[in-house]
Structure formats: structure tokens, C-alpha cells
RNA sequence: GCCCGAAUGGCGGAAUUGGUAGACGCGCUCGACUCAAAAUCGAGUUCUGCAAAGAGUGUGGGUUCGAGUCCCACUUCGGGCACCA
């Protein structure tokens, strides 16, 4: 800038209008396939096109963009893709309302969001853009389904499933939230016996759990904890109980050591097992009990303080340890789909069994000695075994762990039991009675049965003519009502057959999109194996904690299956995960009902894109919530103006050697680079902003009351400011960079190198403590010896006084050059 | 009940990982500029106290020359799971 040029004021509108088209034309963020530099893959969880972008998107994508832009400045070949998770129910509801096809609503919203993303300055490579609702995408979702099917990992079964009466569709366990309600509409979920498609995620339970070791430290601990909890591995034993009528029923127990206390036997009332065991005399009673249960809501059933109910099945089981006859009951406190759906009742050591025994007046035997002061009912703690012996084995006196091992050995020797592992995780119910999803590529033939659609007939496309009322849920998939679509020739025998009319859970779509990003236009395969192996796993994944179990667990599962198929050479998709916090307003999540929503577009109009982004990043650590009521985008705008004017004020020529510049400012500049680097590596993005603010303040001071605007150190500070600021405020930074005489884009400039020699301070402030309390300070050379520092500290008059008052020096701790602690007395 | 996480000024949050608590910002107070306001700039701002000084990082103990940081016990808040045998 020449001295004569008229000073403009900082106007974010002009700056945005200038640079947004430039980045598009320049292809600033498009990955060059020939780029040989080391790679980084930074990925945000792709959005659902529910409308325009909101404040939550702004927070998440601002944070993800810092990571991407930082990696780019550090010289990596960065892939930062963008796409949409564009299947899902809201599009269907809109279509019914507007008598339209869901695609209309979906793609209109995508265009709106795409424009907003561009305005928001996200450094995405738009050539990666994908939508899961495009036939070119879901063709491969279907292809992957078929691969899973081939390996027996996709199957159908009849089972009581979660049913939302309002959405008229089944739900996965992961989608039943809180006290048993639908995560979309809050309606209490009921159970319905249906034939549904599942992915066999339980086959991968151990690996999903054990491979979390790879993620420790790189994923938030709470996400790992939630997944661990969800998988719910528990070690125990299977024990076989002979039951009258010639059956043998196996139970799962984590406490085989308590088997001598098993006095009754309970099976899940809603499972087939109960119907198989029941005597003819008791069959009517069982049926009546089952009828009663149907009227009990899931919420009521799950409440722990509900009194135990059940019905005697008329048969007895034999306890393999005691030989005792145990009455067999059906009850709803035993879950059909956990363990084996049957439990040995040990009232002495299990509170639920205690309550059942009390309700049915069954004997209670303690087999673990509670401490003398114990006053509870069932005793579930540690203690020596009692009452636990037969003619062949005695556990008496053994502590729980030892007793478990001994009884398992004995059961194994008798062929009556074995150690086993059980999981809370159930198979993933993936079929949905919805329209706007990827159709399950299977044909049902009266002669051949289940026939997978041949690969060359993919994609099984959704009908494009369906609209409005065609899509209303009727208890079965809307596709079932479209006869032209449903009727098809069997690919195996040519007979008239029908298509499967369910569509896939949208979490199937999102379980592999991060793979497709590296090769989004591939028409021969979901992705090129070599390209994926070269680019993945994702180095930094960014998204909300609400997907802690759902999307993240499913994606991990998919990756492991693909690994086993030889399609990828890694077992975990996301090396590092960052959960951004929510954006609140007044301590509460923004919502229509509270009327506390803040409109992103309005904020950008009023304060500018950069100010909104800066506010998001500066407000708190990335993982913490941002309360919009506590922050000031106006202040962010003000700061950006200060930074921008810095560049405007610089009068030295580009390329001026900074060595001759003011030493004080240079030291601050280089300290800022060094600090920013380690802060960015630690993802302490909010603190990085604080450091840039300090640098801007120091540079301003230098201009106003120091060496002046022509000092080379001021130019250096302004350049560094532009570069670091470009991570959060790309428009302002780009404009600064140009004012400073550089070619755009600052985003592809090199991260500034700091000079070690400038970080070394000549003098430091040493603190002098007496008995750990700060009493005085001392300016000393940075290379002062411990002896000199101690002597100087002890000579201080203030310190002398304390020493006299406290009765002399006992000990002196010296940490040159920063600290002296005098211990007196 | 079980499992995670957190607690620092009026507010959001810093603290090189055991060595000056409160960086940076918001807000507030005072001042400059202005006829005035806005914008901008400057000074101050943990608490008590006129000051000297003292106290201080949820509570209570402990380790240490020295603790926001480490250990033990607890409290409160947030989140997840929960009749899972």
C-alpha cells in the first residue's frame, strides 16, 4: 500500500463479494490427483438437507475447516470433501404435504445448503460432492448390501421388533431413545412381530470392542465409553438345565458360582421357548398372561420398580449342581433377545430374582456370605461362598472369582456348561417401511424364494412417478402399493415375482460415504480400492456426539466387513474423532417451541461470515457448547477490522527482510507462530485466536507508538496474522494477504516458520517465594546460574525481612532462571 | 443403580502439564475525540481492605519446598446405559 492511497474502512460485504467467486474460479481447494505430498483426510459428518444451514452446522463446519486449512498450510495434500445424507423421512412428509416427489424437496434444500456452504467459506473440494439419494450412489449401497448378503451378514428373521405407530415403521434398537420412545417423533414404541432384514453386526462385537484400543486418546473418551456400554460384553457361562418333557434349556449367567442358590427357573414370556415348555394344562394360563402383557407399554415394562409377574408353566427343571427340582415360570422380566431368553433364578444373589421369589413364595438360599452389617435383600457383593457343595465339588469358602472358575470347570467336565461371552448388542435391523431410501435389492419368487437382484441390474431405482398420497405410510412400505414397480420377473427362473418393498435404514447410506468421497464418480465399483487405501483412514473426523453409537458404530462395522472382503486395508475408518459442542441460546438448545432460534443467514448478513466463524471458534474449546447469548459476533467483527487495518497500514515492500525489524515485535510474532502450531496440533482452537489477538495488539502498538508502520517487523506480524487468521476468517485473511502484496490464495501459502533464536529471551522474570508464597520478583539474564540467582534472591530487602521474621533460612530451592523458593524457620 | 465427563472472576474461558492463577475476549467503570451520539482509541476491572496486607480455582483431608494441576473421600451439575441375568 502506498502512503498516498486512500484508506478504506473494513467492509466485510465488499471483501466477501470479491473473494467468493475467486476461490471458485481458481479451484483453490480442488485436490490435484498428481499431488505427491503427504496426505491428510479431514472430513465433517455430512449434513442432512433439512432446510438451510443452521447455527449447529456453522459451529461444526467452522471447526472442521480449521483442521483442514491448517493441514493445507502445513503442506499436506488435503482432502476435505462435501456431500449430503439425502435419504430420509422428512422428505417424504414434505412430499405428502405438497403432493410432490421427495426428490423435489430434497434437491431444492441441497442447492440452498450448497450455496450457504460456499458463502460460509468452507474449503471443500466440490468435485467430491455426492448425495446418497442419487441412483449413482445408492446403486453401490445396494451392491454392498448384496456383498453382505453373500456372506450371510444380511439376513431376514421373524422377531418382535420396535414399531413406531406414528411413523408406521420399524426402528433399530439404536433409534429407540429415552424411556422407550421413537427418536423422531417421541411416540412410545411398541413391539410387533415382523419379518425384517438385519445386518449381523453381532458377529463383529468382539472386534468392535477390542479395536477401540486403536482409538484411545484420538476419540473422545465418552464416545468410546458409550460404544463399550452399547456392545455390553459380559463374561459368564452357559449352563444347561434339563426340563421335564425332554427339553434341555441353556441359560446365560455371569454368576455361575451362585448356581447352588438357583431355586427356580424363568424364561421370557414372549419367546417361543415358553410355548414349547408349557404343559397342556397350563397353556391357557400362559396365553392369558401373554395377552395381559400386550397391554403393558414398553415404558411401564421397563420400569424397575414394577412388581414381578409371571406364570407357572407346569414343568420343572433340574439344577445340575444340586439335583433339585426347580419350577419353571414365564415372565416379562426376562428379555427374549438377551442371552438365551432363559435365566436361572438365584434370589439370594440377584435383586430381581429376590423380588420374583417373594412374589411367588419360592425358597431363597444364600450362597455368598454377606458381611455382618448387611441388611439388604439379595446380596450382590463380594464374599466367600456358602451352601455351595455337592458330593463332587465344594465352592464353600472361595471368593467369587475363584468360585466361578471352579464351577465352570466342573460344569464342563459334566458336559453341563461352559464359559461364554454374551453381548448386549443386537443385530442391526436395517429394513424400513419407508419410501425415500435405497430399495433392498432382493426379489421374492414363489418358486425360488429370496433371489438377490443381479449386479448388472443395479440400481433398483425408486419409482419417479410416485407422489403425495402414494407415499403415506400404511403399515407397510409405500412401495408395496405401487404394483408396476413391485411386479418383476424372477432373475433366476423368469416366473412372475415381487420386489422386496422395504428400503434401507439411512444409516446404511452413511456407513460408507467417506469411502466414496475419494472416488465419487466411479461407475464400475463403489470406489477404487487403491485410491481408498491410499487416502484412508480419515485422519480427522468431525461431528456431533449424537452419533456416538449409531453412525460411528455402524461405520466401524462396515469398515471391518469391507476389510474382511479385501476391499480396504484398514480396520478402523476414523483415526481421530472430534465432537463439536452444540450451539445454545440462553442455556438451551435452539428450538421453534422455545422461540430462541438464531438464524445463521441473518447473523452472516449482520456481522459477516468471518465474524460468525471467528465467534464460533473463539467462544470455547471445540468440544464445548457455545451459548450464543454469551458471545459477541460484533466484537469478532471489530477484531477482524483491527487485523485487516494492520495489513492496510503496512508501508514496507513485500519481500522486505524482517531481520532489521523491531526485535520486540519479532519475538512476539515468532512466539505466536510456535504457540499457534502446538495449540493447533492440540486442537485448542479458541486459544489460537487469543494468541492472534495478542499479536495484532502488539503490532498495532508498534505502529502507533513504536517503530511505525514502515518497520519490517510490522509487515512480518501482519503476514503471520493473515496466515493464521485464514484458518477461521478466510475472507478477511485473503484480503489482507493481497493488500500485503502477495498472490492469492493465502490458504495455499506455506505455514510460517518460526526462528528458534527469536524465541530465546535475554532476560526473564524470576519469582521469589518464601515458603511457597510469592514475595518478590527479579529481572535476571535468562542464562543466570543457580548460584547467582539464589544470591540475588536472598539479597532482596523484602526477602531479607521475611528471613529475619521467620527465623533464618532452612533450605533454598532454585529453578534457574524462573524461580527461587526460600524455606525459612 | 452402573459407566463417562465437568466444576477457575459478573460471563465465555486461559494456565508451557507440579513453579507468577485469572492470558484473550465479553460486560462494566472512568477518560480522550465529538455540539451530541455512534464508531474508534486509552486506562482500570478476582474478592476483602483507604492502605499495608490478607484470602482465593466445588467441599474435606493428604503428598510436596511449592498443588487449579498428583492421591484419597465427598458434593453438585451434564451426558450415556439401565429388569442385560
PDB file of C-alpha atoms in Angstrom, chain A residues 670-771:
ATOM      1  CA  UNK A 670       7.699 -15.877  16.292  1.00  0.00           C
ATOM      2  CA  UNK A 671       6.449 -16.888  19.714  1.00  0.00           C
ATOM      3  CA  UNK A 672       2.925 -16.656  18.285  1.00  0.00           C
ATOM      4  CA  UNK A 673       3.797 -18.958  15.399  1.00  0.00           C
ATOM      5  CA  UNK A 674       5.340 -21.518  17.717  1.00  0.00           C
ATOM      6  CA  UNK A 675       2.455 -21.386  20.177  1.00  0.00           C
ATOM      7  CA  UNK A 676      -0.202 -21.465  17.481  1.00  0.00           C
ATOM      8  CA  UNK A 677       1.413 -24.528  15.993  1.00  0.00           C
ATOM      9  CA  UNK A 678       1.280 -26.563  19.180  1.00  0.00           C
ATOM     10  CA  UNK A 679      -2.175 -25.231  20.066  1.00  0.00           C
ATOM     11  CA  UNK A 680      -3.491 -26.229  16.652  1.00  0.00           C
ATOM     12  CA  UNK A 681      -1.908 -29.655  16.992  1.00  0.00           C
ATOM     13  CA  UNK A 682      -3.750 -29.977  20.326  1.00  0.00           C
ATOM     14  CA  UNK A 683      -6.968 -28.638  18.762  1.00  0.00           C
ATOM     15  CA  UNK A 684      -7.137 -25.752  21.225  1.00  0.00           C
ATOM     16  CA  UNK A 685      -8.540 -23.548  18.533  1.00  0.00           C
ATOM     17  CA  UNK A 686     -10.060 -20.992  20.892  1.00  0.00           C
ATOM     18  CA  UNK A 687      -6.648 -20.250  22.391  1.00  0.00           C
ATOM     19  CA  UNK A 688      -5.103 -19.810  18.957  1.00  0.00           C
ATOM     20  CA  UNK A 689      -7.486 -16.906  18.409  1.00  0.00           C
ATOM     21  CA  UNK A 690      -6.389 -15.354  21.693  1.00  0.00           C
ATOM     22  CA  UNK A 691      -2.774 -15.551  20.518  1.00  0.00           C
ATOM     23  CA  UNK A 692      -3.554 -13.847  17.216  1.00  0.00           C
ATOM     24  CA  UNK A 693      -5.360 -11.101  19.091  1.00  0.00           C
ATOM     25  CA  UNK A 694      -2.262 -10.538  21.171  1.00  0.00           C
ATOM     26  CA  UNK A 695      -0.142 -10.379  18.061  1.00  0.00           C
ATOM     27  CA  UNK A 696      -2.468  -7.866  16.442  1.00  0.00           C
ATOM     28  CA  UNK A 697      -2.426  -5.767  19.607  1.00  0.00           C
ATOM     29  CA  UNK A 698       1.372  -5.839  19.712  1.00  0.00           C
ATOM     30  CA  UNK A 699       1.693  -4.913  16.050  1.00  0.00           C
ATOM     31  CA  UNK A 700      -0.754  -2.055  16.456  1.00  0.00           C
ATOM     32  CA  UNK A 701       1.260  -0.747  19.374  1.00  0.00           C
ATOM     33  CA  UNK A 702       4.405  -0.911  17.283  1.00  0.00           C
ATOM     34  CA  UNK A 703       2.744   1.138  14.538  1.00  0.00           C
ATOM     35  CA  UNK A 704       1.237   3.731  16.881  1.00  0.00           C
ATOM     36  CA  UNK A 705       3.953   4.221  19.428  1.00  0.00           C
ATOM     37  CA  UNK A 706       6.944   2.195  18.308  1.00  0.00           C
ATOM     38  CA  UNK A 707       8.937   1.811  15.141  1.00  0.00           C
ATOM     39  CA  UNK A 708       5.972   2.737  12.916  1.00  0.00           C
ATOM     40  CA  UNK A 709       4.131   1.231  10.005  1.00  0.00           C
ATOM     41  CA  UNK A 710       7.210   1.021   7.838  1.00  0.00           C
ATOM     42  CA  UNK A 711       9.065  -1.306  10.156  1.00  0.00           C
ATOM     43  CA  UNK A 712       9.706  -4.698   8.545  1.00  0.00           C
ATOM     44  CA  UNK A 713       8.643  -6.406  11.778  1.00  0.00           C
ATOM     45  CA  UNK A 714       5.176  -4.914  11.334  1.00  0.00           C
ATOM     46  CA  UNK A 715       4.929  -6.435   7.868  1.00  0.00           C
ATOM     47  CA  UNK A 716       6.074  -9.759   9.251  1.00  0.00           C
ATOM     48  CA  UNK A 717       3.459  -9.618  12.013  1.00  0.00           C
ATOM     49  CA  UNK A 718       0.715  -8.694   9.542  1.00  0.00           C
ATOM     50  CA  UNK A 719       1.652 -11.548   7.236  1.00  0.00           C
ATOM     51  CA  UNK A 720       1.666 -14.068  10.047  1.00  0.00           C
ATOM     52  CA  UNK A 721      -1.657 -12.699  11.240  1.00  0.00           C
ATOM     53  CA  UNK A 722      -3.158 -13.158   7.786  1.00  0.00           C
ATOM     54  CA  UNK A 723      -1.898 -16.699   7.560  1.00  0.00           C
ATOM     55  CA  UNK A 724      -3.067 -17.906  10.949  1.00  0.00           C
ATOM     56  CA  UNK A 725      -6.290 -15.943  10.690  1.00  0.00           C
ATOM     57  CA  UNK A 726      -7.007 -17.629   7.363  1.00  0.00           C
ATOM     58  CA  UNK A 727      -7.940 -20.773   9.300  1.00  0.00           C
ATOM     59  CA  UNK A 728     -11.021 -19.089  10.730  1.00  0.00           C
ATOM     60  CA  UNK A 729     -11.593 -15.890   8.769  1.00  0.00           C
ATOM     61  CA  UNK A 730     -10.765 -16.780   5.185  1.00  0.00           C
ATOM     62  CA  UNK A 731     -12.235 -13.689   3.531  1.00  0.00           C
ATOM     63  CA  UNK A 732     -10.502 -11.149   5.748  1.00  0.00           C
ATOM     64  CA  UNK A 733      -7.246 -13.075   5.623  1.00  0.00           C
ATOM     65  CA  UNK A 734      -7.318 -13.371   1.852  1.00  0.00           C
ATOM     66  CA  UNK A 735      -7.851  -9.652   1.506  1.00  0.00           C
ATOM     67  CA  UNK A 736      -5.036  -8.906   3.964  1.00  0.00           C
ATOM     68  CA  UNK A 737      -2.745 -11.221   2.050  1.00  0.00           C
ATOM     69  CA  UNK A 738      -3.419  -9.374  -1.160  1.00  0.00           C
ATOM     70  CA  UNK A 739      -3.016  -5.953   0.459  1.00  0.00           C
ATOM     71  CA  UNK A 740       0.357  -7.170   1.673  1.00  0.00           C
ATOM     72  CA  UNK A 741       1.310  -7.704  -1.949  1.00  0.00           C
ATOM     73  CA  UNK A 742       1.004 -11.477  -2.208  1.00  0.00           C
ATOM     74  CA  UNK A 743      -0.774 -13.549  -4.807  1.00  0.00           C
ATOM     75  CA  UNK A 744      -3.814 -15.381  -3.562  1.00  0.00           C
ATOM     76  CA  UNK A 745      -4.579 -17.700  -2.049  1.00  0.00           C
ATOM     77  CA  UNK A 746      -3.264 -17.330   1.466  1.00  0.00           C
ATOM     78  CA  UNK A 747      -4.870 -20.730   2.018  1.00  0.00           C
ATOM     79  CA  UNK A 748      -2.172 -22.323  -0.082  1.00  0.00           C
ATOM     80  CA  UNK A 749       0.737 -20.280   1.254  1.00  0.00           C
ATOM     81  CA  UNK A 750       3.186 -22.089   3.484  1.00  0.00           C
ATOM     82  CA  UNK A 751       2.788 -22.123   7.247  1.00  0.00           C
ATOM     83  CA  UNK A 752       5.275 -19.523   8.539  1.00  0.00           C
ATOM     84  CA  UNK A 753       8.444 -20.942  10.043  1.00  0.00           C
ATOM     85  CA  UNK A 754       9.490 -19.548  13.380  1.00  0.00           C
ATOM     86  CA  UNK A 755      13.110 -18.795  14.189  1.00  0.00           C
ATOM     87  CA  UNK A 756      14.265 -20.594  17.295  1.00  0.00           C
ATOM     88  CA  UNK A 757      16.742 -17.862  18.050  1.00  0.00           C
ATOM     89  CA  UNK A 758      13.936 -15.339  18.384  1.00  0.00           C
ATOM     90  CA  UNK A 759      12.151 -17.467  20.951  1.00  0.00           C
ATOM     91  CA  UNK A 760      15.079 -17.258  23.324  1.00  0.00           C
ATOM     92  CA  UNK A 761      14.573 -14.393  25.718  1.00  0.00           C
ATOM     93  CA  UNK A 762      17.544 -12.417  27.048  1.00  0.00           C
ATOM     94  CA  UNK A 763      16.057 -11.687  30.404  1.00  0.00           C
ATOM     95  CA  UNK A 764      13.298 -13.357  32.327  1.00  0.00           C
ATOM     96  CA  UNK A 765      11.282 -12.518  35.387  1.00  0.00           C
ATOM     97  CA  UNK A 766      12.272 -14.808  38.217  1.00  0.00           C
ATOM     98  CA  UNK A 767       9.783 -15.196  41.025  1.00  0.00           C
ATOM     99  CA  UNK A 768      10.993 -15.339  44.570  1.00  0.00           C
ATOM    100  CA  UNK A 769       8.853 -17.234  47.033  1.00  0.00           C
ATOM    101  CA  UNK A 770       9.125 -17.636  50.771  1.00  0.00           C
ATOM    102  CA  UNK A 771       7.638 -20.933  51.865  1.00  0.00           C
TER     103      UNK A 771
END
